[in-house]
PDB file of C-alpha atoms and ligand atoms in Angstrom:
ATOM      1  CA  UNK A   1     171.637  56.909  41.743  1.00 80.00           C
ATOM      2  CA  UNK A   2     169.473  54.558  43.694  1.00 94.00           C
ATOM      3  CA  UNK A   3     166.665  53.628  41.624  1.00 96.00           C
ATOM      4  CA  UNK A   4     165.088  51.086  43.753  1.00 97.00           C
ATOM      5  CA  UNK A   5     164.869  54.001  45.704  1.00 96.00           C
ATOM      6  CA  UNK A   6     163.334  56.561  44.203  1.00 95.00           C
ATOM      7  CA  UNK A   7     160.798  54.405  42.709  1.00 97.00           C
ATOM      8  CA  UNK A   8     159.923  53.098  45.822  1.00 97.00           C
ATOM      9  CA  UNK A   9     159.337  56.415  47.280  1.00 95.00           C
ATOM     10  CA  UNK A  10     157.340  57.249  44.283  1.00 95.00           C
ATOM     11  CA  UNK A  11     154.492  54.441  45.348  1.00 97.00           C
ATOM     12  CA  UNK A  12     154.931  55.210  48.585  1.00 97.00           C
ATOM     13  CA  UNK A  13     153.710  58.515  47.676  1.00 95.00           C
ATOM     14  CA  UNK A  14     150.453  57.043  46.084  1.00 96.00           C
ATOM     15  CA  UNK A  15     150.244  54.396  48.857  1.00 96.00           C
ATOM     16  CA  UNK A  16     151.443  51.139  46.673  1.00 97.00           C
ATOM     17  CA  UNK A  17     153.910  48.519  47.454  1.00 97.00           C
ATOM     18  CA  UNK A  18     156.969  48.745  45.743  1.00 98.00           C
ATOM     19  CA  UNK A  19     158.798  45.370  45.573  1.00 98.00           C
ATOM     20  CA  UNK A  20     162.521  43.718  44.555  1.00 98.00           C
ATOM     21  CA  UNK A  21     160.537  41.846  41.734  1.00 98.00           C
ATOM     22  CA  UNK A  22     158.589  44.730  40.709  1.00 98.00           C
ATOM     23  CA  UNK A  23     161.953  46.623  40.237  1.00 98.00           C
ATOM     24  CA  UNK A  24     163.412  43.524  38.245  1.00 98.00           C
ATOM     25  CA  UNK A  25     160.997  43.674  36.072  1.00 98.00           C
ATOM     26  CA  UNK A  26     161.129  48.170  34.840  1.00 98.00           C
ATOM     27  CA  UNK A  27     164.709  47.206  34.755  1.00 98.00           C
ATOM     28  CA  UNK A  28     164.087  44.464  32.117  1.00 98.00           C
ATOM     29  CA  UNK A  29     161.884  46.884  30.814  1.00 98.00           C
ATOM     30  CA  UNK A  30     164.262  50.183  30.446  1.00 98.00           C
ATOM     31  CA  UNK A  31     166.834  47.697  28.609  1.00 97.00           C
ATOM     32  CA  UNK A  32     165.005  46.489  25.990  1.00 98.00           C
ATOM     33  CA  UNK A  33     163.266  50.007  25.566  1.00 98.00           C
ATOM     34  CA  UNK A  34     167.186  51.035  25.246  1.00 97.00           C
ATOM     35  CA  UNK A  35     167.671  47.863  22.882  1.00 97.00           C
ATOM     36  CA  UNK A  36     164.820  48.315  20.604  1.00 97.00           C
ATOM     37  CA  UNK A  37     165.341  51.981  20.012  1.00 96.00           C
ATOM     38  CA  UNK A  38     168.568  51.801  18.132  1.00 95.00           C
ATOM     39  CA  UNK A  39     166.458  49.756  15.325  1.00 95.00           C
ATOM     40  CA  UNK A  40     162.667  51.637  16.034  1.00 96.00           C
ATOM     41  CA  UNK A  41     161.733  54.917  17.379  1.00 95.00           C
ATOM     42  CA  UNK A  42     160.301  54.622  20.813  1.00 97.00           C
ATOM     43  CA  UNK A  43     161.449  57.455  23.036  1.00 95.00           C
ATOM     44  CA  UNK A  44     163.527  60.482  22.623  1.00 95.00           C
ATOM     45  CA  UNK A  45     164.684  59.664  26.565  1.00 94.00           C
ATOM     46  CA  UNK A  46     167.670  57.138  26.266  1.00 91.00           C
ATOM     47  CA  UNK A  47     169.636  57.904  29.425  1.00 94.00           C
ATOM     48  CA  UNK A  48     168.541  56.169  32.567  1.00 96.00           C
ATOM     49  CA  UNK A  49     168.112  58.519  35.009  1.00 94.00           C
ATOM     50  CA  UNK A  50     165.950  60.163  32.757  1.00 94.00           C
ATOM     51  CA  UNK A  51     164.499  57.134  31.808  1.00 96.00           C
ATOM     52  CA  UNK A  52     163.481  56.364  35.028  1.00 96.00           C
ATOM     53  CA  UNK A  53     162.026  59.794  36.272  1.00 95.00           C
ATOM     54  CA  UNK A  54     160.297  61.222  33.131  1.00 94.00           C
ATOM     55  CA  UNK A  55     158.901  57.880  32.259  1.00 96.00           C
ATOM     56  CA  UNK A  56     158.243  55.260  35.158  1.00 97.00           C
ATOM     57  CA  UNK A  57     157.907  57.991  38.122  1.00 96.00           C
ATOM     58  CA  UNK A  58     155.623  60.204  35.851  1.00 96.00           C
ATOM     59  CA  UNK A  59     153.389  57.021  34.522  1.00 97.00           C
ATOM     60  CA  UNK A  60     153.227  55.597  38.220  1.00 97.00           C
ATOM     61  CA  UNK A  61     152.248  59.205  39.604  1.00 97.00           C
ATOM     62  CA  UNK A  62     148.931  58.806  37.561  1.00 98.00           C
ATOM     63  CA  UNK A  63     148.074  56.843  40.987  1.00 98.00           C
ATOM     64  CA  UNK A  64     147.858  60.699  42.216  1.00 97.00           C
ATOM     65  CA  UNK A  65     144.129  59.694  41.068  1.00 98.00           C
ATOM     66  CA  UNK A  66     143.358  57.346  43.842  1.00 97.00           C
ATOM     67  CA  UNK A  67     140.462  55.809  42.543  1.00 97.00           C
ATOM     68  CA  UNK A  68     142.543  53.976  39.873  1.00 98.00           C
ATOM     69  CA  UNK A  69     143.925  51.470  42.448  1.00 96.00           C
ATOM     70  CA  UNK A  70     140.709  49.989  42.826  1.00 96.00           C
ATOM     71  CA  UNK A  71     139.899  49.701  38.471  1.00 98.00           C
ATOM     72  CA  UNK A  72     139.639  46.223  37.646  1.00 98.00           C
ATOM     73  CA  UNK A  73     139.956  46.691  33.599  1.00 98.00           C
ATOM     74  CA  UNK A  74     142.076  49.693  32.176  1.00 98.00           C
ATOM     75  CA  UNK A  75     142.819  50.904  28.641  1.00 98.00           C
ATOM     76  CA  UNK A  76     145.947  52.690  27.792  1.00 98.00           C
ATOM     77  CA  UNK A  77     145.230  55.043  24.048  1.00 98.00           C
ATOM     78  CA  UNK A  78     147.911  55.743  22.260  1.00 98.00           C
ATOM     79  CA  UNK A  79     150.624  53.612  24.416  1.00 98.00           C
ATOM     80  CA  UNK A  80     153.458  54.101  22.598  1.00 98.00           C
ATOM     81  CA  UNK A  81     156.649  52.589  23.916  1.00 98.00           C
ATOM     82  CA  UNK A  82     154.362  51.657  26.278  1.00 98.00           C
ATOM     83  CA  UNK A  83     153.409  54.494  28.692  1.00 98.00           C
ATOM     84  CA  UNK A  84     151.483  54.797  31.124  1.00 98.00           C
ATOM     85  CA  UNK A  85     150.194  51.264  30.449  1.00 98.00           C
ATOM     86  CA  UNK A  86     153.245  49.355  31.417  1.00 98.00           C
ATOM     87  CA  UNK A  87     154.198  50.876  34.333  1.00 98.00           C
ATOM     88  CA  UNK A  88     150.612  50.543  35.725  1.00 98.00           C
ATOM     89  CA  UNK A  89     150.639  47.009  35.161  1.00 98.00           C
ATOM     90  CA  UNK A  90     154.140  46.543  37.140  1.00 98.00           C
ATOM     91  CA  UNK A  91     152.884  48.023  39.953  1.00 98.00           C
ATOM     92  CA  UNK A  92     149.323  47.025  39.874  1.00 98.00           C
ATOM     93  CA  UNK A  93     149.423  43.663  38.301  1.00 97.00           C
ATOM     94  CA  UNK A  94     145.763  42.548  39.452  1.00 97.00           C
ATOM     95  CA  UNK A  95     144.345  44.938  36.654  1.00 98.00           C
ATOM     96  CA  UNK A  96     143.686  43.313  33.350  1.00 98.00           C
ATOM     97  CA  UNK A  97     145.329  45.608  31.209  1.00 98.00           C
ATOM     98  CA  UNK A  98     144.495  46.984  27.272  1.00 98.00           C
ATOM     99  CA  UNK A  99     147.396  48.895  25.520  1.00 98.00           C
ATOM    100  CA  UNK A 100     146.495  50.284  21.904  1.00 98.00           C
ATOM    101  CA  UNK A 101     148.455  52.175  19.290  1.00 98.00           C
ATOM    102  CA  UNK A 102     147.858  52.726  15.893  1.00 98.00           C
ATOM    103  CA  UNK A 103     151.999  51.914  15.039  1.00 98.00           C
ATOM    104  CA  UNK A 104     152.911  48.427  14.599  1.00 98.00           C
ATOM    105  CA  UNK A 105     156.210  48.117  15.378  1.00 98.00           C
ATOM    106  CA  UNK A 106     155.394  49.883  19.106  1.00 98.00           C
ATOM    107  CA  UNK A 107     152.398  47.065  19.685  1.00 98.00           C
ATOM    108  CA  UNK A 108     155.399  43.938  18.137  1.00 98.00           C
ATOM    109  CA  UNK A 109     157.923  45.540  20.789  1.00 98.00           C
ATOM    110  CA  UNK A 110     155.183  46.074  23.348  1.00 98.00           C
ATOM    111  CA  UNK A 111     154.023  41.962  22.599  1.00 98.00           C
ATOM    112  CA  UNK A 112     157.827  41.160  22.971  1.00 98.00           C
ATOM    113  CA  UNK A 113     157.983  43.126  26.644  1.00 98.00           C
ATOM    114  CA  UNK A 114     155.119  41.190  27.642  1.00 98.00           C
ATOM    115  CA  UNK A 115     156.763  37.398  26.921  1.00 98.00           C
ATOM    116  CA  UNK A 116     160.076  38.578  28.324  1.00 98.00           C
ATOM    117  CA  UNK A 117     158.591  39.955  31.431  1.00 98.00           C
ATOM    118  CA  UNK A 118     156.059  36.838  31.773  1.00 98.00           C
ATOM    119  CA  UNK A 119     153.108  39.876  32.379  1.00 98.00           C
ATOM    120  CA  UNK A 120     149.773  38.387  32.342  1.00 98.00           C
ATOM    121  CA  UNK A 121     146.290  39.530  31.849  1.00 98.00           C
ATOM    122  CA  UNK A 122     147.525  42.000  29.188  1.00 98.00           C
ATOM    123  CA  UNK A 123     146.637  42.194  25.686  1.00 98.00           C
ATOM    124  CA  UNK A 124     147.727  44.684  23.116  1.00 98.00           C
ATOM    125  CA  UNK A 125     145.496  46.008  20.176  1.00 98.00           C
ATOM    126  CA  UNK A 126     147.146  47.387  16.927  1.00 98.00           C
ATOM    127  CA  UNK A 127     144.884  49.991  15.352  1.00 97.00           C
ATOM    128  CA  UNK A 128     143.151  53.315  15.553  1.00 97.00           C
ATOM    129  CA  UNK A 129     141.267  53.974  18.564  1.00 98.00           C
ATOM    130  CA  UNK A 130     138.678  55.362  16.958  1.00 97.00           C
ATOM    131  CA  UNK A 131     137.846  52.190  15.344  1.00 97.00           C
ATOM    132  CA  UNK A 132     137.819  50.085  18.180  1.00 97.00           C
ATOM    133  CA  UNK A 133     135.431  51.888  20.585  1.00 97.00           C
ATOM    134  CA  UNK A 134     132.577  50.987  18.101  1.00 96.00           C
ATOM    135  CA  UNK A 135     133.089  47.583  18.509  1.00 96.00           C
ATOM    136  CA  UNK A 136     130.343  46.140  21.459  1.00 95.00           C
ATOM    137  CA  UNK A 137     133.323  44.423  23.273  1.00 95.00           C
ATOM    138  CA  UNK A 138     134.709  47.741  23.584  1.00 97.00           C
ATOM    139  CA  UNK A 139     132.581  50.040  23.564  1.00 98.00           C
ATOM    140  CA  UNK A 140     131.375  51.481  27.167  1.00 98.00           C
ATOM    141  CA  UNK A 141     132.998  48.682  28.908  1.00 98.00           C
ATOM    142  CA  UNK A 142     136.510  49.950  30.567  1.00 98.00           C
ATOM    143  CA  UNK A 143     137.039  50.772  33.836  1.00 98.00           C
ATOM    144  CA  UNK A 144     139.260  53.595  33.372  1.00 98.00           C
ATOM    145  CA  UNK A 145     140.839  54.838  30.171  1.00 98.00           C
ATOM    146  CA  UNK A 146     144.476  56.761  30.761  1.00 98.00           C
ATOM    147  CA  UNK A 147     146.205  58.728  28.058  1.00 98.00           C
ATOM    148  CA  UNK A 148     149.927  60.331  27.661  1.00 98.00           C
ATOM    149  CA  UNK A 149     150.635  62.819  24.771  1.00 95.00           C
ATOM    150  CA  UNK A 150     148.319  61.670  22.029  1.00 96.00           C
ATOM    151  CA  UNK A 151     146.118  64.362  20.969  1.00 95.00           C
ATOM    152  CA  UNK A 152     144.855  67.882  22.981  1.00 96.00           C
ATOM    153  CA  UNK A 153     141.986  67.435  24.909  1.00 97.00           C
ATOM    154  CA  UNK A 154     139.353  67.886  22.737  1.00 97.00           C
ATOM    155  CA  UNK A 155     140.733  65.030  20.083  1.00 97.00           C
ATOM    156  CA  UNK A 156     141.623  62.832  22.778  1.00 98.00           C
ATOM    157  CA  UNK A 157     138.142  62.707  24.256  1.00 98.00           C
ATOM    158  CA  UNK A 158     136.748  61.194  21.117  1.00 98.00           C
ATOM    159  CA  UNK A 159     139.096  58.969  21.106  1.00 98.00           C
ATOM    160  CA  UNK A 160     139.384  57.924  24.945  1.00 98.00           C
ATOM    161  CA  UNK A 161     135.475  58.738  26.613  1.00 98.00           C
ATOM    162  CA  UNK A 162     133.633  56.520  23.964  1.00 98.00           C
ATOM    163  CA  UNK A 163     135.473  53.427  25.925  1.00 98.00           C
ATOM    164  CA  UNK A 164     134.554  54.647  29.558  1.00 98.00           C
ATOM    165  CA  UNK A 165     131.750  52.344  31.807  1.00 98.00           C
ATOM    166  CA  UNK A 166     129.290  54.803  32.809  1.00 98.00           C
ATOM    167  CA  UNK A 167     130.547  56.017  36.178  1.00 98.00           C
ATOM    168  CA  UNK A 168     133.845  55.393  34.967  1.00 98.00           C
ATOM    169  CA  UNK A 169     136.644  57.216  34.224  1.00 98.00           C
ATOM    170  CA  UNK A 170     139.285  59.053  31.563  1.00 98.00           C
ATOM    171  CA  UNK A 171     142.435  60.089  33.347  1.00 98.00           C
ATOM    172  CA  UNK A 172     144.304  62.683  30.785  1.00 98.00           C
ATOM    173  CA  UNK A 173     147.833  63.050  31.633  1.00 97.00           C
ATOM    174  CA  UNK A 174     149.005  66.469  30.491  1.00 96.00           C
ATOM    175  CA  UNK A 175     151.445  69.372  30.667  1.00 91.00           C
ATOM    176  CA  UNK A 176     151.267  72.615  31.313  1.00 89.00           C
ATOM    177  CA  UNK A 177     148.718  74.230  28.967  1.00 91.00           C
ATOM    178  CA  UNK A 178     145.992  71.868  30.960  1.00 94.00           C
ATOM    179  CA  UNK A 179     144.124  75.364  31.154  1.00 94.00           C
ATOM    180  CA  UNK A 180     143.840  76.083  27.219  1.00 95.00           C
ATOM    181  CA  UNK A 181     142.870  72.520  26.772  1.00 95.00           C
ATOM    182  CA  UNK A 182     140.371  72.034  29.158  1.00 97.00           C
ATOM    183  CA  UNK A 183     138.768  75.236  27.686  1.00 96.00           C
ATOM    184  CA  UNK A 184     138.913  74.539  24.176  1.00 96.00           C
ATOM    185  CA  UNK A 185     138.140  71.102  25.119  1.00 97.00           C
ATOM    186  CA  UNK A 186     135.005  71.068  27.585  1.00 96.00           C
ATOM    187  CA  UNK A 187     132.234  70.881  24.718  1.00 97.00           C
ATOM    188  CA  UNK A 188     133.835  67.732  23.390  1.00 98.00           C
ATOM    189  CA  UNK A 189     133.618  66.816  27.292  1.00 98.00           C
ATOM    190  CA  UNK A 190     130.116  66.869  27.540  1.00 98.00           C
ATOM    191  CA  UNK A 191     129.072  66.329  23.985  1.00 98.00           C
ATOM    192  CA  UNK A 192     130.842  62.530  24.830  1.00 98.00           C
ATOM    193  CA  UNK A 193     129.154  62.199  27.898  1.00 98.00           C
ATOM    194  CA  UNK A 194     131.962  63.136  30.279  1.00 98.00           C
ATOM    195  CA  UNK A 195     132.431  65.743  33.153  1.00 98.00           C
ATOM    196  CA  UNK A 196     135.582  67.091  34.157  1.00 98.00           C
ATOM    197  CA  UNK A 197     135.811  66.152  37.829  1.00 98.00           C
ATOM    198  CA  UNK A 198     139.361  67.550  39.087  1.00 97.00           C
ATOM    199  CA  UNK A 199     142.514  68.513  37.560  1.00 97.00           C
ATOM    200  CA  UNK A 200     145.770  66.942  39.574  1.00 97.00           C
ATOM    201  CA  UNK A 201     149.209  68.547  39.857  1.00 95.00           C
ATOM    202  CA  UNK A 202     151.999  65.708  39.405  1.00 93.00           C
ATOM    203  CA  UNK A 203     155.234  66.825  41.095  1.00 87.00           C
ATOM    204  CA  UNK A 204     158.586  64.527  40.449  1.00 83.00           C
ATOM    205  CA  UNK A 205     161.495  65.113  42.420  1.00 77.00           C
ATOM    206  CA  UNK A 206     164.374  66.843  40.871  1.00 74.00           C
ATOM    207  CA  UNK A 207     162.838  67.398  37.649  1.00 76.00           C
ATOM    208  CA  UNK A 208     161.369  69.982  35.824  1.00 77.00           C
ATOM    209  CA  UNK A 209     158.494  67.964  34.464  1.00 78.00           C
ATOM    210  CA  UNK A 210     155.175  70.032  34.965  1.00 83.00           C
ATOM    211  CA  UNK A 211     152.181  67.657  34.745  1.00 92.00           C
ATOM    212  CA  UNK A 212     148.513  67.352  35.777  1.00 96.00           C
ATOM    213  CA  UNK A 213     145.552  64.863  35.456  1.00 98.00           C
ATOM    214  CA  UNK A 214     142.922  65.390  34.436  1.00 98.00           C
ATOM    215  CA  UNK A 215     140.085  63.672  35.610  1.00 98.00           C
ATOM    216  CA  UNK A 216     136.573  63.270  33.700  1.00 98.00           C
ATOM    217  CA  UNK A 217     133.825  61.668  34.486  1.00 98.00           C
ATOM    218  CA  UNK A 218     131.527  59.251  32.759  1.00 98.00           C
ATOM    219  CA  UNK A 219     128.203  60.780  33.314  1.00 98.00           C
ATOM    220  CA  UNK A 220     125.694  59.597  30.791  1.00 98.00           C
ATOM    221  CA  UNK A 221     126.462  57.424  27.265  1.00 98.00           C
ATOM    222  CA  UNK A 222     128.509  58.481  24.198  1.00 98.00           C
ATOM    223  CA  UNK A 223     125.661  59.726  21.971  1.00 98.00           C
ATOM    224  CA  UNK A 224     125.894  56.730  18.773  1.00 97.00           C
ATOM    225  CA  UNK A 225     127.831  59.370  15.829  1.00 97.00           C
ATOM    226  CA  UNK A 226     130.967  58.771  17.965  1.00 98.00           C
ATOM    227  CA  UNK A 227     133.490  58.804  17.401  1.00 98.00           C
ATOM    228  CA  UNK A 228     133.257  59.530  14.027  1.00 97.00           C
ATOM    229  CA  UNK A 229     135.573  58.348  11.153  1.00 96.00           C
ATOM    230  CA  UNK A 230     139.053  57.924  12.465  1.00 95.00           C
ATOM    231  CA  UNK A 231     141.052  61.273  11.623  1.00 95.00           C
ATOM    232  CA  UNK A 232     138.063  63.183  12.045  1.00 96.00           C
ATOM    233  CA  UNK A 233     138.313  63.924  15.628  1.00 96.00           C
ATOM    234  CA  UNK A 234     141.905  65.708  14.248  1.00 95.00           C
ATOM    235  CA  UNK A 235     140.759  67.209  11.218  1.00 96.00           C
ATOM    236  CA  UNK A 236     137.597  68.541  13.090  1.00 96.00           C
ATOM    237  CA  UNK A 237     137.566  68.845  16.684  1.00 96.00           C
ATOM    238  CA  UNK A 238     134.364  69.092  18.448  1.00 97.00           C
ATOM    239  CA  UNK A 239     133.318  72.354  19.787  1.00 93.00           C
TER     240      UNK A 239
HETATM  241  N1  LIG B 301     151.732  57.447  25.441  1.00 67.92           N
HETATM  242  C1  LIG B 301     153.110  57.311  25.038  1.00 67.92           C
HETATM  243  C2  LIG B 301     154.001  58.189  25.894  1.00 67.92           C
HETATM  244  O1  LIG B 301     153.494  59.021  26.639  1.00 67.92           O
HETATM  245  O2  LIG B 301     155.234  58.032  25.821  1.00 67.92           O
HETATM  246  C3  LIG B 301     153.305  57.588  23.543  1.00 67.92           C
HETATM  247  C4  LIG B 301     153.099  58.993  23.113  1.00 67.92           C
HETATM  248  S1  LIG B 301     153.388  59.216  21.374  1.00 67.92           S
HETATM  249  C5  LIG B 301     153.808  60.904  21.306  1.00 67.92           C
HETATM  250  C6  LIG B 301     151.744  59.146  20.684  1.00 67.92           C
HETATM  251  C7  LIG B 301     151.293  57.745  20.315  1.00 67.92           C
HETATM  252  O3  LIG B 301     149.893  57.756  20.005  1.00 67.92           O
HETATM  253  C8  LIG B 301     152.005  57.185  19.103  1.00 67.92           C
HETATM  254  O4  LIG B 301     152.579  55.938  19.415  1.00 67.92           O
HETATM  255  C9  LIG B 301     150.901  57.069  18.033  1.00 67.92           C
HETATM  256  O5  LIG B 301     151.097  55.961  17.188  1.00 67.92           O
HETATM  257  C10 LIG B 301     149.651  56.929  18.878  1.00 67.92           C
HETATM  258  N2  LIG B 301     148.399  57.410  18.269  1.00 67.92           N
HETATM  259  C11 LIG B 301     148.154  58.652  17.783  1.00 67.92           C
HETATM  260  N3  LIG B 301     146.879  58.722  17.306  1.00 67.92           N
HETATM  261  C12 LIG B 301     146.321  57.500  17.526  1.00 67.92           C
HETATM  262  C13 LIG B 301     145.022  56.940  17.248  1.00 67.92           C
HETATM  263  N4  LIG B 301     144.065  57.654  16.652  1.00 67.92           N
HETATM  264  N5  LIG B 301     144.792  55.655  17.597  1.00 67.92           N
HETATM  265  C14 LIG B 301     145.776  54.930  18.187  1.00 67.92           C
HETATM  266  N6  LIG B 301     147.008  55.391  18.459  1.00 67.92           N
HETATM  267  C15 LIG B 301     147.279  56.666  18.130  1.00 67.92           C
END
């Protein structure tokens, strides 16, 4: 399979350039994902086709949202193996770039993929996001906060919306019970100070991936109690 390809027909898609270096560079990326996972847990996907459609097509189709090409500062919660926060920095690499987890040996791997690939503008942060979003660096002050299978809607907006600029944005990338979520989760919405603007339909070719954005709002501030203590938001999701 032609991977150059496909991925280049994926940004096409959400109107970015897609270059030889660019490609170098996810390639780098995929093998030391493949690497790393034999000694830490990063990824159930190991196969490369796979690989490159369920992870780098589906983190670069968060573009859907066009608005996020022109974010100067973005925060990826919960990054994981690094998800979508890596693959937006390949193919956006103006954006100064946040990735957080609460798992150590993701943010050491993560800090490794960063030397190797010579990425810059793009720190990680090993801790809970909850605690983080108090701090005055932090708090209010991101262009646009993306999240991939963390938490349901409801827990993940304590944990993402508290970051968000006012007139910014939380782009929620979920599957297909975005319906359920968004109504158990709407109260947290608003109680945070977001409003859910549009909900996105992410198509990838050949797969059977069902995914959607969704897209809320900063409208007014994150009253002060939030987020509360981290594991709250799990134990006791807002209603
Ligand atoms: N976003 C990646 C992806 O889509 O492949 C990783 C998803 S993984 C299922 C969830 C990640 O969220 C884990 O790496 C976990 O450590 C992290 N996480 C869960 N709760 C968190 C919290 N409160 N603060 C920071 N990271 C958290």
């Amino acid at each position: 399979m032609d991977y150059f390809q496909i991925m280049n027909s994926a940004c096409l898609d959400v109107q970015l350039d897609f270059n030889e270096d660019m490609y170098n560079k996810f390639m780098q990326y995929k093998d030391m994902i493949k690497e790393w996972n034999e000694k830490i847990n990063l990824t159930a996907i190991t196969e490369d086709e796979q690989m490159v459609k369920k992870h780098f097509i589906d983190s670069i189709k968060i573009f859907k949202f066009s608005p996020l090409r022109e974010a100067k500062s973005i925060i990826d919660i919960g990054t994981g193996a690094g998800f979508p926060g890596i693959p937006i920095k390949l193919v956006k690499p103006d954006v100064d770039m946040t990735l957080l987890d609460s798992l150590n040996k993701r943010i050491i791997f993560l800090n490794e993929v960063i030397n190797k690939l010579e990425l810059k503008e793009i720190k990680t942060i090993h801790g809970r996001a909850e605690d983080f979003s108090r701090k005055i660096e932090y708090r209010q002050s991101i262009d646009v906060v993306v999240s991939r299978a963390v938490a349901n809607l409801a827990v993940l907006s304590e944990l993402c919306i508290p970051y968000v600029k006012i007139g910014g944005y939380f782009v929620a990338m979920k599957g297909p019970s975005v319906e359920e979520e968004i109504k158990e989760g709407k109260s947290a919405v608003s109680i945070l100070g977001g409003k859910i603007e549009d909900i996105i339909e992410i198509e990838i070719e050949d797969s059977n991936l069902n995914h959607n954005l969704v897209v809320i709002r900063k409208v007014k501030e994150t009253p002060k109690a939030y987020p509360r203590k981290a594991g709250t938001a799990t134990k006791k999701p807002l209603k």
